[in-house]
Amino acid sequence: MALAVVRDLHALKGPPSESQVADLETDVVAGFVLARAAAGITDRTIEGNLTDLEQIRAWFGAPIWAMQPKDADRFFGTVLRHAAATTRYGKASTLSLFFAYLELRHRAEIYALTGVVPQCPIDEMNRPRNPQCLIRIPPSEQEMQTLLTGWREDLASCRKYATAARNFAVCRLMTQVGSRVKETLQLDVCDVRWDLGRFGKVLLRFGKGSRGRGPKQRLVPLINGARGTLEWFVEDVWGQFGDDWDRLGAPLFPSERKSSDGGCFRLTAEQVRVALAEAVVRHLPAWQGRLTPHVLRHYCASQLYLSGMDLWAIQELLGHTWALTTMRYVHVARTHIEESWLRGQERAARRLEGAR
């Protein structure tokens, strides 16, 4: 019995034309975008993925599915050699995600047309390391009080009281409830619910969602003196920017600039950073260049924990999905471990005395 000759049918079809490859590449990328959108990923995150893929495609000069580990070695080892660790890790993650999509959805189709089997070029040998989170240790309570006291005293003699008071109120609020600067500046006047709960609450409608899945809303109670801060700002300062309280979307923290409909634009995050930096230079120069709006969030979490609030309550306040994330925001004093150990020894001694 003779053996039949087995031939690769792909070889009989001939090489694909450039237009066929280009059409398939377009369909693949469009499908990737649609799949990410179907998963609930935000447009901004998807745009970032596409930017990464376009950069890699332009450097490689061919469809990305043809990349081999040696190509990834050259890209990350030469083009991105001196890039920030977060940049390298982000682009590697996008590339790995795209190849996972190719293998699940288009592996057979790509092989049938080009003879290439998509296989992720990122492996254990060339995978960029996940950059560790920076430890943002906030100032002590005494240092923060020095800053805020000096900043508040400046309001009495500043040239633009309303502007300076608004900037102070934003930063003060972030030290009290730990809100992010961007979600704080997205607050409208109507988002302050004075009658909810024991202290009143604010509705943060544009909280940061996990894994790029868009805004996550949460109600934040006006604890830790936050109600007093907002009452002072709304009653004494807000009216100096305008008096249209009932206008839909009136920002809680307005800018001096007016829009075409007569209302105010929103204060920007950059304006807050500049105002905080200038206040730090005047009243807390040792922290110049280190105290940012996000560090204020760390300060709030640390102070609430030291005052006795449990970790789960802080997690809910900050809007974290995982308690592990919240733990990175809590920075205890150097003597906290020693004091906790001494208290544990005292409890153990009392139990022993009761057993005798």
Coordinates of C-alpha atoms in Angstrom, one line a residue:
M1 CA 0.0 0.0 0.0
A2 CA 1.6 3.2 -1.2
L3 CA 1.7 6.4 1.0
A4 CA 0.0 9.5 -0.4
V5 CA 1.9 12.7 -0.6
V6 CA 0.5 15.3 1.7
R7 CA 0.7 18.9 0.5
D8 CA 0.1 22.2 2.3
L9 CA -3.0 23.6 0.6
H10 CA -1.9 27.1 1.7
A11 CA 1.1 26.9 -0.6
L12 CA -1.2 26.3 -3.6
K13 CA -3.1 29.5 -3.0
G14 CA -0.1 31.8 -3.5
P15 CA 0.9 34.7 -1.3
P16 CA -1.8 37.2 -0.4
S17 CA -2.0 40.6 -2.0
E18 CA -1.2 43.7 0.0
S19 CA -4.8 44.8 -0.1
Q20 CA -6.0 41.5 1.4
V21 CA -3.5 41.8 4.3
A22 CA -4.4 45.5 4.8
D23 CA -8.2 44.7 4.9
L24 CA -7.7 41.9 7.4
E25 CA -5.5 44.1 9.5
T26 CA -8.1 46.8 9.5
D27 CA -10.9 44.3 10.4
V28 CA -8.7 42.9 13.2
V29 CA -8.0 46.2 14.8
A30 CA -11.7 47.3 14.5
G31 CA -12.7 44.1 16.2
F32 CA -10.3 44.7 19.0
V33 CA -11.7 48.1 19.6
L34 CA -15.3 46.8 19.6
A35 CA -14.4 43.9 21.9
R36 CA -12.8 46.4 24.4
A37 CA -15.9 48.6 24.2
A38 CA -18.1 45.6 24.8
A39 CA -16.1 44.8 28.0
G40 CA -17.1 48.3 29.3
I41 CA -13.6 49.8 28.9
T42 CA -13.6 53.6 28.6
D43 CA -13.0 55.4 25.3
R44 CA -9.9 57.0 26.8
T45 CA -8.3 53.7 27.8
I46 CA -9.1 52.2 24.3
E47 CA -7.5 55.3 22.7
G48 CA -4.4 54.7 24.7
N49 CA -4.3 51.0 23.5
L50 CA -4.6 52.2 19.9
T51 CA -1.9 54.7 20.3
D52 CA 0.5 52.0 21.7
L53 CA -0.4 49.7 18.8
E54 CA 0.0 52.4 16.2
Q55 CA 3.5 53.2 17.5
I56 CA 4.6 49.6 17.5
R57 CA 3.1 49.1 14.0
A58 CA 4.9 52.1 12.6
W59 CA 8.2 50.9 14.0
F60 CA 7.8 47.3 12.9
G61 CA 6.6 48.2 9.4
A62 CA 4.4 45.1 9.1
P63 CA 1.3 43.7 10.7
I64 CA 1.8 43.3 14.4
W65 CA 0.7 39.6 14.3
A66 CA 4.0 38.8 12.6
M67 CA 6.1 40.0 15.5
Q68 CA 8.6 37.5 17.0
P69 CA 10.3 37.7 20.4
K70 CA 13.4 39.0 18.8
D71 CA 11.4 41.9 17.4
A72 CA 10.1 42.7 20.9
D73 CA 13.6 42.5 22.2
R74 CA 14.7 45.2 19.7
F75 CA 11.7 47.4 20.4
F76 CA 11.9 47.4 24.2
G77 CA 15.6 47.2 24.3
T78 CA 16.4 50.0 21.9
V79 CA 13.4 52.2 21.1
L80 CA 12.1 52.2 24.7
R81 CA 15.5 51.6 26.4
H82 CA 15.4 54.9 28.3
A83 CA 11.6 55.3 28.6
A84 CA 10.0 55.4 32.0
A85 CA 9.2 52.1 33.6
T86 CA 5.5 52.7 33.5
T87 CA 5.6 53.5 29.8
R88 CA 7.5 50.3 29.0
Y89 CA 5.2 48.2 31.1
G90 CA 2.0 49.8 29.7
K91 CA 3.0 49.2 26.1
A92 CA 4.0 45.6 26.9
S93 CA 0.6 45.1 28.5
T94 CA -1.2 46.4 25.5
L95 CA 0.8 44.2 23.1
S96 CA 0.1 41.1 25.3
L97 CA -3.6 42.0 25.4
F98 CA -3.7 42.4 21.6
F99 CA -2.1 39.0 21.0
A100 CA -4.5 37.4 23.4
Y101 CA -7.3 38.8 21.3
L102 CA -5.7 37.6 18.1
E103 CA -5.2 34.0 19.4
L104 CA -8.8 33.9 20.6
R105 CA -10.6 35.5 17.6
H106 CA -8.4 35.5 14.5
R107 CA -5.7 32.9 14.8
A108 CA -7.1 30.5 12.1
E109 CA -8.1 33.4 9.8
I110 CA -4.6 35.0 9.9
Y111 CA -2.9 31.6 9.3
A112 CA -5.2 30.8 6.4
L113 CA -4.3 34.1 4.7
T114 CA -0.7 34.6 5.6
G115 CA 0.6 31.3 7.0
V116 CA 1.6 33.1 10.2
V117 CA 0.5 31.7 13.6
P118 CA 0.1 34.7 16.0
Q119 CA 2.1 34.1 19.1
C120 CA 2.8 36.8 21.7
P121 CA 6.4 38.1 21.4
I122 CA 6.4 39.1 25.1
D123 CA 7.7 36.2 27.2
E124 CA 9.4 35.7 30.6
M125 CA 12.7 36.7 29.2
N126 CA 11.8 40.2 27.8
R127 CA 8.7 41.1 29.8
P128 CA 9.2 44.6 31.3
R129 CA 8.9 44.6 35.1
N130 CA 5.8 45.9 36.7
P131 CA 6.8 49.3 38.2
Q132 CA 6.4 49.4 41.9
C133 CA 4.0 52.0 43.3
L134 CA 5.8 55.1 44.6
I135 CA 5.6 55.5 48.4
R136 CA 4.0 59.0 48.9
I137 CA 4.6 59.7 52.6
P138 CA 2.6 62.7 53.5
P139 CA 3.6 65.5 55.9
S140 CA 2.9 65.1 59.6
E141 CA -0.2 66.6 61.2
Q142 CA 1.9 69.4 62.6
E143 CA 3.4 70.2 59.2
M144 CA 0.0 70.2 57.5
Q145 CA -1.4 72.5 60.1
T146 CA 1.4 74.9 59.6
L147 CA 0.7 75.0 55.9
L148 CA -3.1 75.4 56.2
T149 CA -2.8 78.0 59.0
G150 CA -0.4 80.1 57.0
W151 CA -2.5 79.7 53.8
R152 CA -5.7 80.7 55.6
E153 CA -4.0 83.8 57.1
D154 CA -2.9 84.8 53.6
L155 CA -6.6 85.2 52.5
A156 CA -6.9 88.3 54.6
S157 CA -4.4 90.2 52.5
C158 CA -4.4 88.5 49.1
R159 CA -5.2 90.5 45.9
K160 CA -8.0 88.1 44.7
Y161 CA -9.8 86.8 47.7
A162 CA -12.4 84.7 45.9
T163 CA -9.8 82.9 43.8
A164 CA -7.4 82.3 46.7
A165 CA -10.2 81.1 49.0
R166 CA -11.5 78.8 46.4
N167 CA -8.1 77.2 45.9
F168 CA -7.7 76.8 49.7
A169 CA -11.1 75.2 50.0
V170 CA -10.4 72.6 47.3
C171 CA -7.1 71.5 49.0
R172 CA -8.7 71.7 52.5
L173 CA -11.6 69.4 51.4
M174 CA -9.1 66.9 49.9
T175 CA -7.3 66.6 53.2
Q176 CA -10.6 66.0 55.0
V177 CA -12.3 63.4 52.8
G178 CA -9.5 62.2 50.6
S179 CA -11.2 62.8 47.3
R180 CA -9.1 62.9 44.1
V181 CA -8.4 66.3 42.6
K182 CA -10.2 65.5 39.3
E183 CA -13.3 64.1 40.9
T184 CA -13.4 67.0 43.3
L185 CA -13.4 69.5 40.5
Q186 CA -16.2 67.7 38.7
L187 CA -18.6 68.5 41.6
D188 CA -21.7 70.6 40.8
V189 CA -23.4 72.7 43.4
C190 CA -26.3 70.3 43.4
D191 CA -24.0 67.4 44.2
V192 CA -23.8 68.6 47.8
R193 CA -26.5 66.9 49.8
W194 CA -26.7 68.7 53.1
D195 CA -29.5 66.6 54.5
L196 CA -28.1 63.1 53.9
G197 CA -26.7 61.3 56.9
R198 CA -25.5 62.9 60.1
F199 CA -23.1 65.3 58.4
G200 CA -24.3 65.7 54.9
K201 CA -22.7 64.1 51.8
V202 CA -21.3 64.9 48.4
L203 CA -22.0 62.8 45.4
L204 CA -18.7 62.1 43.5
R205 CA -20.1 61.3 40.1
F206 CA -16.7 60.9 38.3
G207 CA -14.8 58.6 40.6
K208 CA -12.0 56.6 39.1
G209 CA -13.3 53.2 38.0
S210 CA -11.2 50.0 38.2
R211 CA -9.4 48.7 35.2
G212 CA -10.4 51.5 32.9
R213 CA -14.2 50.8 33.2
G214 CA -15.3 54.4 33.5
P215 CA -16.5 56.6 36.3
K216 CA -17.6 55.0 39.5
Q217 CA -20.0 57.1 41.6
R218 CA -19.9 57.2 45.4
L219 CA -21.4 59.2 48.2
V220 CA -18.8 60.7 50.6
P221 CA -19.9 61.9 54.0
L222 CA -18.8 65.4 55.0
I223 CA -16.8 64.2 58.0
N224 CA -13.6 65.5 59.6
G225 CA -14.7 69.1 59.3
A226 CA -15.5 68.9 55.6
R227 CA -19.1 70.2 56.2
G228 CA -17.7 73.4 57.8
T229 CA -15.3 73.9 54.9
L230 CA -18.1 73.6 52.3
E231 CA -20.5 75.8 54.3
W232 CA -18.0 78.6 54.5
F233 CA -17.1 78.3 50.8
V234 CA -20.7 78.2 49.6
E235 CA -21.9 81.0 51.9
D236 CA -19.0 83.4 51.7
V237 CA -17.1 82.7 48.5
W238 CA -19.1 81.0 45.8
G239 CA -21.4 84.0 45.2
Q240 CA -18.4 86.1 44.2
F241 CA -18.1 84.0 41.0
G242 CA -21.8 84.1 40.1
D243 CA -25.3 83.9 41.5
D244 CA -26.9 81.4 39.2
W245 CA -27.4 78.6 41.8
D246 CA -30.1 76.9 39.8
R247 CA -28.3 76.6 36.5
L248 CA -27.9 73.0 35.5
G249 CA -24.3 71.9 35.9
A250 CA -23.2 74.9 37.9
P251 CA -19.7 73.9 39.1
L252 CA -19.1 73.9 42.8
F253 CA -15.5 75.1 42.3
P254 CA -15.8 77.6 39.3
S255 CA -13.1 79.3 37.3
E256 CA -12.9 83.1 36.9
R257 CA -13.5 82.6 33.1
K258 CA -17.1 82.8 31.8
S259 CA -18.6 80.5 29.1
S260 CA -20.7 81.6 26.2
D261 CA -23.9 81.1 28.2
G262 CA -22.8 83.4 31.0
G263 CA -21.9 80.6 33.5
C264 CA -18.4 79.8 34.8
F265 CA -16.0 77.3 33.5
R266 CA -14.6 74.7 36.0
L267 CA -11.5 75.1 37.9
T268 CA -8.7 73.0 36.4
A269 CA -6.4 70.5 38.1
E270 CA -3.4 72.4 37.0
Q271 CA -4.6 75.6 38.7
V272 CA -5.0 73.6 41.9
R273 CA -1.5 72.2 41.6
V274 CA 0.0 75.6 41.0
A275 CA -1.8 77.1 44.0
L276 CA -0.8 74.3 46.3
A277 CA 2.8 74.6 45.1
E278 CA 2.9 78.3 45.8
A279 CA 1.4 77.9 49.2
V280 CA 4.0 75.2 50.0
V281 CA 6.9 77.5 49.0
R282 CA 5.6 80.2 51.3
H283 CA 4.7 78.1 54.4
L284 CA 6.2 74.7 54.1
P285 CA 9.4 75.1 52.0
A286 CA 10.9 71.8 53.2
W287 CA 8.1 70.0 51.1
Q288 CA 8.7 72.1 48.0
G289 CA 8.3 69.9 44.9
R290 CA 7.0 67.0 46.9
L291 CA 3.5 67.9 48.2
T292 CA 1.0 67.4 45.4
P293 CA -2.8 67.1 45.5
H294 CA -2.5 63.3 45.5
V295 CA -0.3 63.4 48.6
L296 CA -3.2 65.2 50.3
R297 CA -5.2 62.1 49.7
H298 CA -2.5 60.0 51.4
Y299 CA -2.5 62.5 54.3
C300 CA -6.2 62.1 54.8
A301 CA -6.1 58.3 54.8
S302 CA -3.2 58.2 57.3
Q303 CA -4.8 60.7 59.7
L304 CA -8.2 59.0 59.7
Y305 CA -6.5 55.6 60.4
L306 CA -4.5 57.1 63.2
S307 CA -7.6 58.6 64.7
G308 CA -9.2 55.2 64.9
M309 CA -11.2 54.7 61.7
D310 CA -11.0 51.1 60.5
L311 CA -9.4 50.2 57.2
W312 CA -12.7 49.1 55.5
A313 CA -14.3 52.5 56.2
I314 CA -11.3 54.3 54.7
Q315 CA -11.5 52.0 51.7
E316 CA -15.1 53.0 51.1
L317 CA -14.3 56.7 51.6
L318 CA -11.5 56.7 49.1
G319 CA -13.5 54.6 46.6
H320 CA -11.0 51.7 46.3
T321 CA -12.1 48.3 45.0
W322 CA -9.4 46.4 46.9
A323 CA -8.3 46.9 50.6
L324 CA -4.7 46.3 49.5
T325 CA -4.8 49.6 47.5
T326 CA -6.1 51.4 50.6
M327 CA -3.2 50.0 52.7
R328 CA -0.7 51.8 50.4
Y329 CA -2.4 55.1 51.4
V330 CA -2.0 54.6 55.1
H331 CA 1.3 55.7 56.5
V332 CA 1.8 55.4 60.2
A333 CA 4.2 57.3 62.4
R334 CA 7.6 55.7 63.1
T335 CA 6.6 54.9 66.7
H336 CA 3.3 53.3 65.7
I337 CA 4.7 49.7 65.5
E338 CA 6.5 50.1 68.8
E339 CA 3.4 51.5 70.5
S340 CA 1.2 48.7 69.1
W341 CA 3.7 46.1 70.4
L342 CA 3.7 47.6 73.9
R343 CA -0.2 47.7 73.9
G344 CA -0.2 44.0 72.9
Q345 CA 2.3 43.2 75.7
E346 CA 0.0 45.0 78.2
R347 CA -3.0 43.1 77.0
A348 CA -1.1 39.8 77.4
A349 CA 0.0 40.7 80.9
R350 CA -3.5 41.5 81.9
R351 CA -4.7 38.1 80.6
L352 CA -2.0 36.3 82.6
E353 CA -2.9 38.1 85.7
G354 CA -6.5 37.1 85.3
A355 CA -5.5 33.4 84.9
R356 CA -3.7 33.3 88.2

